[in-house]
PDB file of C-alpha atoms in Angstrom:
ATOM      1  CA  UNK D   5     -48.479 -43.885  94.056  1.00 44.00           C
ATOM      2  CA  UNK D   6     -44.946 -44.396  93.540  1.00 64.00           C
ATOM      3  CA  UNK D   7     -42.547 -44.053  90.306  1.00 90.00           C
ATOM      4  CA  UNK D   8     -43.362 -44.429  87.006  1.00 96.00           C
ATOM      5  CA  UNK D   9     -41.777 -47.329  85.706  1.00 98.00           C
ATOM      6  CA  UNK D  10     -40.247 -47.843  82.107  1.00 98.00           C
ATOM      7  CA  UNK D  11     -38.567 -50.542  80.396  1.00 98.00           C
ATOM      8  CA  UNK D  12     -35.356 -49.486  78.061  1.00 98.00           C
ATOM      9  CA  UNK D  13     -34.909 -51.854  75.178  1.00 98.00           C
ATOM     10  CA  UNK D  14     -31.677 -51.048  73.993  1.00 97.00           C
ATOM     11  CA  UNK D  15     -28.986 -53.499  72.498  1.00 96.00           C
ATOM     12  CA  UNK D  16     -26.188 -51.282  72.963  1.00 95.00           C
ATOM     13  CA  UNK D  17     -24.919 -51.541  76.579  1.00 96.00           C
ATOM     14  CA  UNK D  18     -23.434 -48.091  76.466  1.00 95.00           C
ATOM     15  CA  UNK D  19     -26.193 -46.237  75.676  1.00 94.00           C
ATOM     16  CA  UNK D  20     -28.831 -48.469  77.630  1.00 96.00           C
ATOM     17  CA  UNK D  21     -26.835 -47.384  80.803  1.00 97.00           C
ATOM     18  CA  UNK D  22     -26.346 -43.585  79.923  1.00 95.00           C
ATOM     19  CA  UNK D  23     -30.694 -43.699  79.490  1.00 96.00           C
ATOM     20  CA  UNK D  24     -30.689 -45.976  82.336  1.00 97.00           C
ATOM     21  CA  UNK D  25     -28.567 -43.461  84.787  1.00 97.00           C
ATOM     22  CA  UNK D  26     -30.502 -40.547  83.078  1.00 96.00           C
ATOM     23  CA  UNK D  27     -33.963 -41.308  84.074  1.00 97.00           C
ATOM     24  CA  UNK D  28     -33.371 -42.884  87.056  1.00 97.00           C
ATOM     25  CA  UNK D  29     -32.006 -39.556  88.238  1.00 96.00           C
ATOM     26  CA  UNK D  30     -35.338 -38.156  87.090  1.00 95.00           C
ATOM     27  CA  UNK D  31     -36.860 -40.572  89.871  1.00 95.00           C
ATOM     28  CA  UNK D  32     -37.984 -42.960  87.031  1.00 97.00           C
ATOM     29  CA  UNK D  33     -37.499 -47.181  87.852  1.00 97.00           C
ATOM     30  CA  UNK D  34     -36.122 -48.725  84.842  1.00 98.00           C
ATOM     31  CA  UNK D  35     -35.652 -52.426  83.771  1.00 98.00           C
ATOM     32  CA  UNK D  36     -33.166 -53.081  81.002  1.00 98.00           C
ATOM     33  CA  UNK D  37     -33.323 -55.621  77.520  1.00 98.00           C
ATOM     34  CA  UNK D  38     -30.944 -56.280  75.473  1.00 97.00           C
ATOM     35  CA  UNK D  39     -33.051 -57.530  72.654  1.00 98.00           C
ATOM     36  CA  UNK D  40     -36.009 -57.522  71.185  1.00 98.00           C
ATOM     37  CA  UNK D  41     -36.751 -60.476  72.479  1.00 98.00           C
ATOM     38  CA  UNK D  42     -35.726 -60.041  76.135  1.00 98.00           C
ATOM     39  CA  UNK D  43     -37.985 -56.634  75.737  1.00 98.00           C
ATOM     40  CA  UNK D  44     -41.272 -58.653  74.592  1.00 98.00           C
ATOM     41  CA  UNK D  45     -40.366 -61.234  77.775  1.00 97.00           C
ATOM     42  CA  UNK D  46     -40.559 -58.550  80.226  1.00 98.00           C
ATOM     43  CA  UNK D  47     -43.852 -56.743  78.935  1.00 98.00           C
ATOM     44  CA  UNK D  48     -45.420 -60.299  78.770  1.00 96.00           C
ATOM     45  CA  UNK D  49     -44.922 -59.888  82.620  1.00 95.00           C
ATOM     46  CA  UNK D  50     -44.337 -56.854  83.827  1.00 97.00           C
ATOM     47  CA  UNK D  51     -46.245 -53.495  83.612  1.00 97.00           C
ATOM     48  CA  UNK D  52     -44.923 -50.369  82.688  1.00 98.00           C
ATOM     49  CA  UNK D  53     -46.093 -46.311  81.905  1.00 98.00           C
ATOM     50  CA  UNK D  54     -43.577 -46.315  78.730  1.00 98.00           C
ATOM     51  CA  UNK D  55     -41.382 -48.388  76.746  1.00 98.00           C
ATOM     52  CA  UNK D  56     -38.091 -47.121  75.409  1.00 98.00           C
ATOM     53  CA  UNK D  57     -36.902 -49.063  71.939  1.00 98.00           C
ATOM     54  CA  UNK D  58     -34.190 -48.787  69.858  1.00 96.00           C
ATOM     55  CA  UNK D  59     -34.876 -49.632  66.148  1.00 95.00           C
ATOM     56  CA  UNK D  60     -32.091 -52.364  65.711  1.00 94.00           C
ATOM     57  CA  UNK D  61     -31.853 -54.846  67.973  1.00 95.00           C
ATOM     58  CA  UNK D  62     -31.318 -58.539  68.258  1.00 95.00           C
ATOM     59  CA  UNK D  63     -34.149 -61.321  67.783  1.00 96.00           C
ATOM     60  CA  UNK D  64     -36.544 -58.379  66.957  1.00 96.00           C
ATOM     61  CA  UNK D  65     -36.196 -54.787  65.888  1.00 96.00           C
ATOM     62  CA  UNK D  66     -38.173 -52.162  68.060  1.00 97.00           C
ATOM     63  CA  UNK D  67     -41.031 -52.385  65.365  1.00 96.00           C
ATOM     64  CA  UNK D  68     -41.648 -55.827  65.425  1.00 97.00           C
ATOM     65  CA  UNK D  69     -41.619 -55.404  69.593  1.00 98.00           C
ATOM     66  CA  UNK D  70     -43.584 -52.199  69.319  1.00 98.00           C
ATOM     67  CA  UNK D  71     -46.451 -54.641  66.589  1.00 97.00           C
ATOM     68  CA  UNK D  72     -46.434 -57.263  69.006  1.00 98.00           C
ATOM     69  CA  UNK D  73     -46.955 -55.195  72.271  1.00 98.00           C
ATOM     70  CA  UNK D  74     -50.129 -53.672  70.461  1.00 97.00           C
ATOM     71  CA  UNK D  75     -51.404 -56.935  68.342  1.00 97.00           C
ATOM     72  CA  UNK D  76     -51.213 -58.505  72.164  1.00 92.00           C
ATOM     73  CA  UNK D  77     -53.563 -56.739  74.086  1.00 90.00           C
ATOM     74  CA  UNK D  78     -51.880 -57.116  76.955  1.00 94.00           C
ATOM     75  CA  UNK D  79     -51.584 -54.667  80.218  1.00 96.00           C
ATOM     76  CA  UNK D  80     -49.037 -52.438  78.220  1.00 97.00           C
ATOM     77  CA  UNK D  81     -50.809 -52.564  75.021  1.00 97.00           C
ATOM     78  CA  UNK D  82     -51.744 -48.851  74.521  1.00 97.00           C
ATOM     79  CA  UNK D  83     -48.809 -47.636  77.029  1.00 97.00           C
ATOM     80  CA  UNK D  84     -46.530 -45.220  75.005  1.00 98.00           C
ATOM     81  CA  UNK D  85     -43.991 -46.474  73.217  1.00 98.00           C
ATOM     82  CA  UNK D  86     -40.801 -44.017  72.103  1.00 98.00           C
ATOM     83  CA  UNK D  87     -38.558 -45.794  69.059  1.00 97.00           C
ATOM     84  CA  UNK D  88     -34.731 -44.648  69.054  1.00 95.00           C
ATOM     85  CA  UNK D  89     -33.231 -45.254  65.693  1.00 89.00           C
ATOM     86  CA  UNK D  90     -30.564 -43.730  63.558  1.00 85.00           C
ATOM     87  CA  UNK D  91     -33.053 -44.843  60.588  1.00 75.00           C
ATOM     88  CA  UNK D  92     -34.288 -41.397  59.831  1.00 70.00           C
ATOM     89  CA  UNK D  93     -36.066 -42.132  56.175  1.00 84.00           C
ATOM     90  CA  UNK D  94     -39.929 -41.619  55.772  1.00 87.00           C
ATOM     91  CA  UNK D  95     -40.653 -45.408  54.573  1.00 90.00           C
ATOM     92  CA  UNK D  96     -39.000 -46.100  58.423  1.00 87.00           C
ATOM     93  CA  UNK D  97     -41.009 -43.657  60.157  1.00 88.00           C
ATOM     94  CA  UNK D  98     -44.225 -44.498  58.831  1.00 92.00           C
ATOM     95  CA  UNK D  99     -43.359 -48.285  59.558  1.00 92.00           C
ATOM     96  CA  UNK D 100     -42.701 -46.995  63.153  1.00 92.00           C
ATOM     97  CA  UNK D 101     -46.047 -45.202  63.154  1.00 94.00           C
ATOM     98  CA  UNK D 102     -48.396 -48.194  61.448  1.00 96.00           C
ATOM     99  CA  UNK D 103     -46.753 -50.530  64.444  1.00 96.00           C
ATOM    100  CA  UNK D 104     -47.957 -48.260  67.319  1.00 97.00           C
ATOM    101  CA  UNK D 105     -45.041 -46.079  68.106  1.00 97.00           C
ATOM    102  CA  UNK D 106     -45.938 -42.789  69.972  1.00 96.00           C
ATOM    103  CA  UNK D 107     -42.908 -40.774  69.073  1.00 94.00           C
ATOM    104  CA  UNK D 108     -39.868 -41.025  66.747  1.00 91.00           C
ATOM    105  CA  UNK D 109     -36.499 -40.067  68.148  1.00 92.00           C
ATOM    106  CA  UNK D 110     -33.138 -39.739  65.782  1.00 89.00           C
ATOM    107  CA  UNK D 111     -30.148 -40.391  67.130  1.00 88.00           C
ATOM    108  CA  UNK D 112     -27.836 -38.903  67.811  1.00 89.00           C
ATOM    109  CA  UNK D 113     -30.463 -37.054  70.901  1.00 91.00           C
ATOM    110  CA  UNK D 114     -29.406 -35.573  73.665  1.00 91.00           C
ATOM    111  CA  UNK D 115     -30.409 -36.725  76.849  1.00 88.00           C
ATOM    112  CA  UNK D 116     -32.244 -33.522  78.008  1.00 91.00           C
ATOM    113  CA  UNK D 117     -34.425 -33.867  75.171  1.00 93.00           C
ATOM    114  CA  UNK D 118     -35.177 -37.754  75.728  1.00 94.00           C
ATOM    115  CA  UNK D 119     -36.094 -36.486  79.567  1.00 95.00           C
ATOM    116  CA  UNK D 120     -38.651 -34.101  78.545  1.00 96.00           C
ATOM    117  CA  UNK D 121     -39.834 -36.121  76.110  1.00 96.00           C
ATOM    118  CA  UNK D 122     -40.513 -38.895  78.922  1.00 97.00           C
ATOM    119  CA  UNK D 123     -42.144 -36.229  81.490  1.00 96.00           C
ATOM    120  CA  UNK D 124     -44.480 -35.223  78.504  1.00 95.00           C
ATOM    121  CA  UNK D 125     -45.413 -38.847  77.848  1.00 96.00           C
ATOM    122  CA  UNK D 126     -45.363 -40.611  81.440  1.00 95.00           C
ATOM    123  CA  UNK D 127     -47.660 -37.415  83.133  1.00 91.00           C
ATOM    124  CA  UNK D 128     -44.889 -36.587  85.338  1.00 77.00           C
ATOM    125  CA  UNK D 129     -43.755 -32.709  85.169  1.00 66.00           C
ATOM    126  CA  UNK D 130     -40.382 -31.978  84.836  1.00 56.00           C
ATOM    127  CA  UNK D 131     -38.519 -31.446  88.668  1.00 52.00           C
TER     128      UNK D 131
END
């Protein structure tokens, strides 16, 4: 069947290669955006079994991504979709939630968490 593949939409390069390095090690194939923009390019043509978005990014914020993706109906339109933000109100959260998003994660997270949050969310157990 091969791996599950995910696409990381993440603005800051730091953190999109810690995520990047993280699941891969989990056996996960990953393609990288670096905007919101970029991200919505990529599930235009690719498919995926999740989508990793942060909040703030260039060209479009993970919400307006995460609106798109499911106002598209394309081949990733009801894949999960996990939203990384340091946004942590309610009126942000329920934004996040009207747009699609399957799960809400605060940053700072730790990567351990982010992994089993993946597993749960992709089918795949935890190694």
């Amino acid at each position: 069947m091969g791996n599950k593949k995910i696409l990381i939409a993440e603005d800051e390069m730091v953190l999109r290669f810690l995520l990047t390095e993280t699941l891969e090690d989990e056996g996960f194939d990953i393609d990288e955006a670096e905007d919101g923009r970029l991200a919505i390019d990529s599930l235009r043509y690719g498919e995926y079994d999740l989508v990793i978005l942060d909040y703030m990014m260039p060209e479009a914020t993970g919400v307006e991504v995460c609106r798109w993706l499911r106002a598209e109906g394309g081949i990733n339109a009801q894949k999960p979709v996990i939203l990384l933000t340091a946004k942590a109100e309610e009126k942000d959260r329920e934004e996040a939630r009207q747009a699609g998003v399957s799960i809400f994660v605060s940053k700072p997270f730790s990567p351990a968490e982010l992994t089993e949050i993946v597993h749960d969310l992709t089918g795949e157990g935890t190694p």
